[in-house]
């Protein structure tokens, strides 16, 4: 049987199994589609709305270099986008000084208990990037909580339900240990503690040496939280952003069960290789098809456009079973 993902195309003819298949209409959104003057659009959070349509909350960089968020809605998640005629969420540095240089890279989590979407995003402050949080029911009005993690911290998403009574947030603080993924817990979404190291960047020549960070919000499966993360490799000609996958324990999400050694998706297509920042694929959102298996992954390409690739939960779990290592391999010191 052909899965929806298999019907899509891959640009590569290499000897590895393509796990994510690029949509033939890529890039699906660029600055040319915007109803007002901008520099670029990329790194969008994604969710399904109650009527089954897709909402992308896009990072839009204006022609000063500062970013804001703008919503785009589509019936099929591929084309026919209805884009808000003006910015949906603008930085408000008067009330939120941490937003002085813009707001970036939103992730969206629908939280059934709150019947609201929780949006976490980077607020670019004088002290560097921090994490801010806002709640919304409709992506038209937002309740802003302000900064919840001080700089330098980013790449954040909330888990959609409490773990042992507490909300859980994945984030990427920069510490003396390096740029690793952490998880923190809160009783009220405002006060965060019980910080735990969740996944470390590897070292040396690895594709995910130097920096890692959460990509879209984790996907809950019967086997654990399926987590896409980006890894950054420094090269003489700049950074290479690629995507990896790992699985974490359902009721103890800081515990890594499996982590793939190789990346599963990297810049190959022209629109991923060349743009304002070359060689970047940077997913911030996904939607799940009604089959509960097909993942539509929305990613920023070269900091210039938004593209779509499809994969499936089943395929990724099978791949992790074959290619993933257990927890002792998650620590940089062990590899
Ligand atoms: C990261 C983030 C992303 C960006 C990427 C590549 O640090 O700032 O927003 O897409 O760099 O420039």
Tab-separated table of C-alpha atoms and ligand atoms in Angstrom:
chain	number	residue	atom	x	y	z
A	1	UNK	CA	0.000	0.000	0.000
A	2	UNK	CA	1.281	3.477	-0.815
A	3	UNK	CA	1.239	5.817	2.164
A	4	UNK	CA	0.480	9.530	1.625
A	5	UNK	CA	4.126	10.252	2.356
A	6	UNK	CA	5.270	7.884	-0.395
A	7	UNK	CA	3.157	9.730	-2.975
A	8	UNK	CA	5.321	12.814	-2.417
A	9	UNK	CA	8.664	13.433	-3.976
A	10	UNK	CA	12.188	13.412	-2.685
A	11	UNK	CA	14.827	15.573	-4.356
A	12	UNK	CA	17.560	13.152	-3.478
A	13	UNK	CA	18.804	10.028	-5.183
A	14	UNK	CA	21.270	9.048	-2.495
A	15	UNK	CA	21.690	5.678	-0.831
A	16	UNK	CA	19.864	6.365	2.374
A	17	UNK	CA	16.214	5.807	3.105
A	18	UNK	CA	14.415	9.162	2.692
A	19	UNK	CA	12.320	9.513	5.835
A	20	UNK	CA	10.863	12.909	5.031
A	21	UNK	CA	9.457	13.635	1.604
A	22	UNK	CA	9.352	17.174	0.305
A	23	UNK	CA	6.087	18.456	-1.103
A	24	UNK	CA	6.261	19.169	-4.858
A	25	UNK	CA	4.728	22.634	-4.275
A	26	UNK	CA	7.695	23.721	-2.116
A	27	UNK	CA	8.374	26.335	-1.005
A	28	UNK	CA	4.732	26.759	-0.051
A	29	UNK	CA	5.020	30.338	1.273
A	30	UNK	CA	7.485	33.106	0.428
A	31	UNK	CA	7.692	36.881	0.896
A	32	UNK	CA	5.969	37.278	-2.512
A	33	UNK	CA	2.760	35.846	-1.021
A	34	UNK	CA	2.641	38.482	1.735
A	35	UNK	CA	-0.061	41.160	1.699
A	36	UNK	CA	2.375	43.774	3.057
A	37	UNK	CA	6.029	44.611	2.517
A	38	UNK	CA	8.430	42.232	4.277
A	39	UNK	CA	11.916	40.816	3.857
A	40	UNK	CA	11.266	37.139	4.450
A	41	UNK	CA	8.973	34.549	6.031
A	42	UNK	CA	10.181	31.328	7.656
A	43	UNK	CA	10.133	29.190	10.864
A	44	UNK	CA	6.371	28.844	11.420
A	45	UNK	CA	4.505	27.217	14.302
A	46	UNK	CA	1.620	25.036	13.068
A	47	UNK	CA	-1.644	23.612	14.316
A	48	UNK	CA	-4.976	22.289	13.131
A	49	UNK	CA	-7.967	24.482	13.974
A	50	UNK	CA	-11.319	23.105	15.174
A	51	UNK	CA	-12.704	23.099	11.596
A	52	UNK	CA	-9.807	20.949	10.355
A	53	UNK	CA	-8.013	23.767	8.554
A	54	UNK	CA	-4.313	24.461	9.092
A	55	UNK	CA	-2.967	27.552	10.804
A	56	UNK	CA	0.637	28.606	10.485
A	57	UNK	CA	1.981	31.282	12.798
A	58	UNK	CA	4.849	32.492	10.685
A	59	UNK	CA	7.981	34.324	11.679
A	60	UNK	CA	8.063	37.358	9.414
A	61	UNK	CA	11.181	39.475	9.194
A	62	UNK	CA	10.494	43.060	8.221
A	63	UNK	CA	12.736	45.264	6.173
A	64	UNK	CA	14.440	46.626	9.298
A	65	UNK	CA	15.577	43.080	10.228
A	66	UNK	CA	13.151	42.721	13.179
A	67	UNK	CA	10.675	39.836	13.312
A	68	UNK	CA	6.982	39.621	14.218
A	69	UNK	CA	4.404	36.826	13.906
A	70	UNK	CA	1.707	36.582	11.262
A	71	UNK	CA	-1.035	33.963	10.880
A	72	UNK	CA	-1.791	32.173	7.606
A	73	UNK	CA	-4.745	29.788	7.254
A	74	UNK	CA	-5.420	27.111	4.626
A	75	UNK	CA	-8.067	24.412	4.128
A	76	UNK	CA	-5.567	21.775	2.939
A	77	UNK	CA	-2.351	22.970	4.605
A	78	UNK	CA	-0.627	23.306	1.233
A	79	UNK	CA	-2.102	26.182	-0.753
A	80	UNK	CA	-4.899	28.759	-0.792
A	81	UNK	CA	-3.391	30.537	2.228
A	82	UNK	CA	-5.388	33.380	3.768
A	83	UNK	CA	-2.749	35.597	5.321
A	84	UNK	CA	-3.611	38.209	7.949
A	85	UNK	CA	-3.518	41.610	6.254
A	86	UNK	CA	-1.284	43.009	9.002
A	87	UNK	CA	1.002	41.524	11.672
A	88	UNK	CA	-0.888	39.207	14.063
A	89	UNK	CA	1.510	39.583	16.995
A	90	UNK	CA	3.897	42.532	17.029
A	91	UNK	CA	6.712	42.927	19.519
A	92	UNK	CA	5.561	45.285	22.325
A	93	UNK	CA	8.803	46.548	23.862
A	94	UNK	CA	6.977	49.186	25.955
A	95	UNK	CA	5.154	46.508	27.965
A	96	UNK	CA	7.665	43.728	27.297
A	97	UNK	CA	11.157	45.239	27.041
A	98	UNK	CA	12.561	41.795	26.244
A	99	UNK	CA	10.902	42.099	22.802
A	100	UNK	CA	12.960	45.132	21.772
A	101	UNK	CA	14.597	43.378	18.794
A	102	UNK	CA	11.609	41.312	17.745
A	103	UNK	CA	9.840	38.010	18.357
A	104	UNK	CA	10.808	34.815	16.536
A	105	UNK	CA	10.338	31.075	15.973
A	106	UNK	CA	6.921	30.309	17.562
A	107	UNK	CA	5.841	26.813	18.581
A	108	UNK	CA	2.152	26.045	19.158
A	109	UNK	CA	0.730	23.444	21.559
A	110	UNK	CA	-3.012	22.887	21.872
A	111	UNK	CA	-3.731	22.133	25.533
A	112	UNK	CA	-7.033	20.259	25.977
A	113	UNK	CA	-7.186	21.038	29.721
A	114	UNK	CA	-7.102	24.789	29.002
A	115	UNK	CA	-8.997	24.564	25.711
A	116	UNK	CA	-6.410	27.050	24.429
A	117	UNK	CA	-3.323	27.126	22.295
A	118	UNK	CA	-0.097	27.905	24.108
A	119	UNK	CA	2.406	29.748	21.935
A	120	UNK	CA	6.031	29.891	23.041
A	121	UNK	CA	8.410	32.120	21.112
A	122	UNK	CA	11.799	33.748	21.238
A	123	UNK	CA	11.867	37.341	22.447
A	124	UNK	CA	15.012	39.041	21.276
A	125	UNK	CA	16.168	41.240	24.156
A	126	UNK	CA	19.231	43.377	24.714
A	127	UNK	CA	20.571	40.452	26.739
A	128	UNK	CA	20.042	37.994	23.884
A	129	UNK	CA	17.184	35.620	23.090
A	130	UNK	CA	14.776	34.634	25.879
A	131	UNK	CA	11.529	32.640	25.947
A	132	UNK	CA	8.067	34.214	26.088
A	133	UNK	CA	4.651	32.583	26.345
A	134	UNK	CA	1.152	33.594	25.245
A	135	UNK	CA	-2.255	31.907	25.303
A	136	UNK	CA	-4.886	32.197	22.604
A	137	UNK	CA	-8.198	30.645	21.603
A	138	UNK	CA	-8.359	31.994	18.070
A	139	UNK	CA	-5.000	33.489	17.020
A	140	UNK	CA	-6.686	36.901	16.976
A	141	UNK	CA	-6.377	37.890	20.639
A	142	UNK	CA	-3.550	36.730	22.864
A	143	UNK	CA	-2.986	36.711	26.613
A	144	UNK	CA	0.719	37.465	26.970
A	145	UNK	CA	2.578	36.142	30.004
A	146	UNK	CA	5.832	37.888	29.028
A	147	UNK	CA	9.231	36.329	29.448
A	148	UNK	CA	9.280	32.946	31.216
A	149	UNK	CA	12.909	31.967	30.647
A	150	UNK	CA	15.587	34.681	30.715
A	151	UNK	CA	18.329	34.971	28.090
A	152	UNK	CA	20.105	33.116	26.709
A	153	UNK	CA	17.358	30.572	26.044
A	154	UNK	CA	15.190	29.550	23.038
A	155	UNK	CA	13.755	26.610	21.034
A	156	UNK	CA	10.867	26.026	23.396
A	157	UNK	CA	7.584	24.133	23.400
A	158	UNK	CA	5.087	23.078	26.040
A	159	UNK	CA	3.944	19.473	26.348
A	160	UNK	CA	0.175	19.270	25.751
A	161	UNK	CA	-0.642	17.775	29.148
A	162	UNK	CA	0.659	17.816	32.699
A	163	UNK	CA	3.269	15.282	33.764
A	164	UNK	CA	2.665	14.186	37.332
A	165	UNK	CA	0.559	17.317	37.942
A	166	UNK	CA	3.022	19.821	36.429
A	167	UNK	CA	3.288	21.539	33.065
A	168	UNK	CA	6.474	20.595	31.225
A	169	UNK	CA	8.479	22.896	28.961
A	170	UNK	CA	11.385	21.913	26.732
A	171	UNK	CA	13.925	24.655	26.075
A	172	UNK	CA	17.544	25.299	25.141
A	173	UNK	CA	19.420	27.452	27.622
A	174	UNK	CA	23.050	28.277	26.860
A	175	UNK	CA	25.082	27.185	29.850
A	176	UNK	CA	28.722	26.502	30.538
A	177	UNK	CA	27.886	22.882	29.719
A	178	UNK	CA	26.950	23.898	26.174
A	179	UNK	CA	23.811	24.318	24.053
A	180	UNK	CA	21.742	21.343	25.219
A	181	UNK	CA	18.015	20.610	25.564
A	182	UNK	CA	16.512	20.924	29.049
A	183	UNK	CA	13.063	20.303	30.481
A	184	UNK	CA	11.505	22.337	33.312
A	185	UNK	CA	8.251	22.005	35.238
A	186	UNK	CA	5.650	24.494	36.485
A	187	UNK	CA	2.388	24.458	38.444
A	188	UNK	CA	1.000	27.516	36.625
A	189	UNK	CA	2.955	28.157	33.362
A	190	UNK	CA	4.603	31.181	35.041
A	191	UNK	CA	6.978	29.762	37.627
A	192	UNK	CA	9.445	27.168	36.385
A	193	UNK	CA	11.708	24.786	38.283
A	194	UNK	CA	12.836	21.158	38.588
A	195	UNK	CA	15.166	21.785	35.640
A	196	UNK	CA	16.586	18.643	34.056
A	197	UNK	CA	19.066	18.110	31.253
A	198	UNK	CA	17.195	16.183	28.552
A	199	UNK	CA	19.484	15.733	25.548
A	200	UNK	CA	23.036	16.896	24.948
A	201	UNK	CA	24.710	18.148	21.804
A	202	UNK	CA	27.396	15.662	20.816
A	203	UNK	CA	30.926	16.838	20.228
A	204	UNK	CA	33.672	16.853	17.656
A	205	UNK	CA	32.727	16.015	14.095
A	206	UNK	CA	29.143	14.893	14.783
A	207	UNK	CA	26.325	16.531	12.783
A	208	UNK	CA	24.739	17.603	16.074
A	209	UNK	CA	27.891	18.794	17.769
A	210	UNK	CA	27.998	22.403	18.986
A	211	UNK	CA	24.288	23.123	19.366
A	212	UNK	CA	21.011	21.286	19.472
A	213	UNK	CA	17.468	22.554	20.082
A	214	UNK	CA	13.885	21.342	20.003
A	215	UNK	CA	12.222	21.700	16.595
A	216	UNK	CA	8.371	21.353	16.683
A	217	UNK	CA	6.531	20.378	19.896
A	218	UNK	CA	6.938	16.702	20.875
A	219	UNK	CA	4.477	14.172	19.428
A	220	UNK	CA	2.848	11.823	21.936
A	221	UNK	CA	2.887	8.194	20.719
A	222	UNK	CA	2.103	4.951	22.536
A	223	UNK	CA	5.872	4.301	22.770
A	224	UNK	CA	6.924	7.705	24.077
A	225	UNK	CA	7.353	11.338	23.086
A	226	UNK	CA	8.704	11.519	19.554
A	227	UNK	CA	10.959	14.554	19.354
A	228	UNK	CA	12.452	16.218	16.296
A	229	UNK	CA	15.473	18.331	17.140
A	230	UNK	CA	17.848	20.409	15.074
A	231	UNK	CA	21.571	19.983	15.220
A	232	UNK	CA	24.098	22.576	14.176
A	233	UNK	CA	27.466	21.842	12.723
A	234	UNK	CA	29.987	24.659	12.355
A	235	UNK	CA	31.906	24.556	9.087
A	236	UNK	CA	34.441	26.984	7.581
A	237	UNK	CA	31.663	28.305	5.305
A	238	UNK	CA	29.013	28.698	8.016
A	239	UNK	CA	26.563	26.645	10.064
A	240	UNK	CA	24.673	23.604	8.764
A	241	UNK	CA	21.214	23.071	10.293
A	242	UNK	CA	19.887	19.515	10.077
A	243	UNK	CA	17.158	17.499	11.758
A	244	UNK	CA	17.369	14.470	14.040
A	245	UNK	CA	14.858	12.386	15.965
A	246	UNK	CA	14.715	10.848	19.437
A	247	UNK	CA	12.179	9.141	21.706
A	248	UNK	CA	11.562	9.999	25.382
A	249	UNK	CA	9.670	8.248	28.161
A	250	UNK	CA	6.005	9.263	28.406
A	251	UNK	CA	5.743	9.953	32.140
A	252	UNK	CA	9.410	10.959	32.567
A	253	UNK	CA	10.141	12.943	29.413
A	254	UNK	CA	13.697	13.791	30.466
A	255	UNK	CA	14.587	10.134	29.956
A	256	UNK	CA	15.801	9.406	26.439
A	257	UNK	CA	14.831	5.952	25.190
A	258	UNK	CA	16.268	6.099	21.681
A	259	UNK	CA	18.299	8.633	19.728
A	260	UNK	CA	19.188	8.312	16.068
A	261	UNK	CA	22.862	8.628	15.225
A	262	UNK	CA	22.474	10.133	11.763
A	263	UNK	CA	20.379	13.119	10.813
A	264	UNK	CA	17.105	12.369	9.058
A	265	UNK	CA	16.675	15.573	7.011
A	266	UNK	CA	19.096	18.227	5.825
A	267	UNK	CA	19.411	21.051	3.284
A	268	UNK	CA	19.413	19.597	-0.241
A	269	UNK	CA	16.888	21.528	-2.345
A	270	UNK	CA	17.884	24.858	-3.848
A	271	UNK	CA	15.496	26.799	-1.557
A	272	UNK	CA	17.090	25.132	1.495
A	273	UNK	CA	20.691	25.543	0.354
A	274	UNK	CA	20.522	29.220	-0.637
A	275	UNK	CA	18.761	32.158	0.981
A	276	UNK	CA	19.395	34.811	3.592
A	277	UNK	CA	21.147	32.115	5.628
A	278	UNK	CA	22.388	29.225	3.491
A	279	UNK	CA	21.941	25.560	4.410
A	280	UNK	CA	19.147	25.746	6.943
A	281	UNK	CA	16.100	23.536	7.451
A	282	UNK	CA	14.342	24.671	10.630
A	283	UNK	CA	10.943	23.102	11.474
A	284	UNK	CA	8.890	24.746	14.238
A	285	UNK	CA	5.519	23.080	13.657
A	286	UNK	CA	3.657	20.016	12.472
A	287	UNK	CA	0.093	18.845	11.974
A	288	UNK	CA	-1.134	15.258	12.155
A	289	UNK	CA	-3.485	13.815	9.522
A	290	UNK	CA	-6.725	12.128	10.670
A	291	UNK	CA	-4.983	8.727	10.201
A	292	UNK	CA	-3.020	9.574	13.376
A	293	UNK	CA	0.189	8.623	11.559
A	294	UNK	CA	1.034	11.058	8.766
A	295	UNK	CA	3.013	14.069	9.986
A	296	UNK	CA	3.034	17.297	7.982
A	297	UNK	CA	6.217	19.045	8.997
A	298	UNK	CA	6.476	22.782	8.290
A	299	UNK	CA	9.987	24.158	8.159
A	300	UNK	CA	11.819	27.367	7.454
A	301	UNK	CA	14.181	27.017	4.494
A	302	UNK	CA	17.380	29.115	4.413
A	303	UNK	CA	15.642	31.765	6.581
A	304	UNK	CA	13.694	32.812	3.455
A	305	UNK	CA	10.615	30.640	2.928
A	306	UNK	CA	8.301	28.022	4.423
A	307	UNK	CA	8.331	24.467	3.079
A	308	UNK	CA	6.495	21.230	3.830
A	309	UNK	CA	7.741	17.662	4.158
A	310	UNK	CA	5.794	14.571	5.145
A	311	UNK	CA	6.716	11.534	7.162
A	312	UNK	CA	4.919	9.110	9.455
A	313	UNK	CA	5.067	8.132	13.110
A	314	UNK	CA	5.301	4.462	12.179
A	315	UNK	CA	8.214	5.038	9.800
A	316	UNK	CA	10.134	7.092	12.341
A	317	UNK	CA	9.624	4.581	15.170
A	318	UNK	CA	10.713	1.714	12.897
A	319	UNK	CA	13.768	3.713	11.877
A	320	UNK	CA	14.620	4.490	15.506
A	321	UNK	CA	14.280	0.816	16.417
A	322	UNK	CA	16.811	-0.005	13.708
A	323	UNK	CA	19.092	3.001	14.021
A	324	UNK	CA	18.585	4.435	17.500
A	325	UNK	CA	20.738	3.922	20.537
A	326	UNK	CA	19.629	3.717	24.125
A	327	UNK	CA	20.042	6.267	26.879
A	328	UNK	CA	23.692	5.724	27.648
A	329	UNK	CA	24.440	7.161	24.198
A	330	UNK	CA	22.560	10.409	24.805
A	331	UNK	CA	25.388	11.923	26.863
A	332	UNK	CA	28.139	13.649	24.966
A	333	UNK	CA	30.738	12.068	27.247
A	334	UNK	CA	29.696	8.566	26.274
A	335	UNK	CA	30.201	8.909	22.545
B	1	LIG	C1	18.850	29.877	14.765
B	1	LIG	C2	17.528	30.588	14.951
B	1	LIG	C3	16.620	30.388	13.769
B	1	LIG	C4	17.322	30.534	12.439
B	1	LIG	C5	18.628	29.752	12.433
B	1	LIG	C6	19.422	29.916	11.156
B	1	LIG	O1	19.767	30.256	15.760
B	1	LIG	O2	17.769	31.952	15.149
B	1	LIG	O3	15.597	31.360	13.825
B	1	LIG	O4	16.491	30.039	11.421
B	1	LIG	O5	19.410	30.192	13.528
B	1	LIG	O6	19.730	31.267	10.919
